[in-house]
């Protein structure tokens, strides 16, 4: 029976926001504005951190890479969601669902690792300032980014394969806005808690472990900052870390609730809302958080924007 059901299910129906049919047009308009804002805002951060000589430091190198990740992360889910809202078709093949889940997990895991790397960068800068140029040299920064990508690809490709190796039974209706691991596992045959075990282990090891590294880093950072004799020095040190902490809180908070807390049968709508936090709102707020709370980025934008406007008018 399981084998018969597995070969029978060739596609899934993404229910998405089908429970609010009167709001489809409004949701399409809202999400397309959000998507364009994410592309523009994060694209601007990438350009500014690459073009301004004053921002050629490890902190802004990682910020530029993080903004690139945010664009990739959103582009895995939002264009498909916009197409579903526009066409009302909502059908995704088994293979395309696997591809979407694979890219989503890989980019999400890379973000977790990169956020941990950014916390380590702030730890070295504040707690080991004399060794900072030696430790966080350009070669090390590149290796940390490549290591984050490579580790995520190896780990999450395996989880994607494992999920789609399970037989799917009964309904092919996926009560979510994109192909994500928890709602997919709910449609598998056999002992559902046992099937969910790899997803929980993956989230615990490769989500919570970077989060704990960030937590330890910031405990040491705050301890060091409080020992600084100058109030100006303490204020400057806190300002360089606060933006990162806000992004960490938004991203990990919603992801932990989605992947690690126990689920009920009625939790589908809550899961959709929470998934929008880490797939849409964090990439949307990222440029605002880092630009509005960072004087260096504001200065760089004020300097570069007039140059672009002058060149476009000529």
Coordinates of N, CA and C in Angstrom, one line a residue, residues 19 22-23 62 64 78 85-86 105-106 110 139 142 177-178 180 184 188 198 204 246 255 257 260 264 273 294 306:
X19 N -7.5 29.5 2.2 CA -8.6 29.6 3.2 C -9.1 31.1 3.2
X22 N -11.0 35.7 -0.7 CA -11.3 37.1 -1.1 C -10.0 38.0 -0.9
X23 N -9.0 37.5 -0.3 CA -7.8 38.3 -0.1 C -6.6 38.0 -1.0
X62 N 31.1 40.2 5.7 CA 30.1 39.2 6.2 C 28.7 39.8 6.0
X64 N 27.6 41.9 3.6 CA 27.3 41.8 2.2 C 27.0 40.4 1.8
X78 N 9.3 33.1 -2.3 CA 8.4 34.2 -2.7 C 7.9 34.1 -4.1
X85 N -0.5 32.7 -6.0 CA -1.6 33.7 -5.7 C -2.1 34.2 -7.0
X86 N -1.3 34.4 -8.0 CA -1.8 35.0 -9.3 C -2.6 34.0 -10.1
X105 N 16.5 24.6 2.7 CA 17.3 24.1 3.8 C 18.7 24.5 3.8
X106 N 19.3 24.4 2.6 CA 20.7 24.7 2.4 C 21.0 26.2 2.7
X110 N 23.0 27.7 5.9 CA 24.1 28.6 5.7 C 23.9 30.0 6.5
X139 N 41.7 36.1 3.9 CA 41.7 34.7 3.6 C 40.8 33.9 4.6
X142 N 37.0 34.6 3.8 CA 36.6 33.8 2.7 C 36.4 32.4 3.1
X177 N 2.8 27.3 2.7 CA 2.9 28.2 1.6 C 4.1 27.9 0.7
X178 N 4.9 26.9 1.1 CA 6.0 26.4 0.3 C 6.4 25.0 0.8
X180 N 8.2 22.8 2.9 CA 9.0 22.8 4.1 C 9.0 21.5 4.7
X184 N 5.7 18.5 5.2 CA 5.9 17.4 4.3 C 6.0 16.0 5.1
X188 N 3.8 11.7 5.4 CA 4.5 10.5 5.2 C 3.7 9.3 5.9
X198 N 14.4 12.9 12.3 CA 15.6 13.5 11.6 C 15.4 15.0 11.5
X204 N 17.9 20.8 15.8 CA 18.6 20.9 17.1 C 20.1 21.1 16.9
X246 N 19.4 41.9 16.9 CA 18.0 42.0 16.5 C 17.7 41.0 15.4
X255 N 12.2 30.5 13.8 CA 12.6 29.2 13.3 C 12.6 28.1 14.4
X257 N 10.6 28.1 17.0 CA 9.2 27.8 17.3 C 8.6 26.9 16.2
X260 N 11.1 23.2 16.4 CA 11.4 22.5 17.6 C 10.3 22.3 18.5
X264 N 0.5 20.6 16.8 CA -0.8 20.0 16.8 C -1.4 20.0 15.4
X273 N 2.3 31.6 9.3 CA 2.6 33.0 9.8 C 4.0 33.0 10.3
X294 N 23.4 52.0 11.8 CA 24.8 52.0 11.5 C 25.2 53.3 10.8
X306 N 24.2 60.0 -4.5 CA 24.3 61.1 -5.4 C 25.1 60.8 -6.6

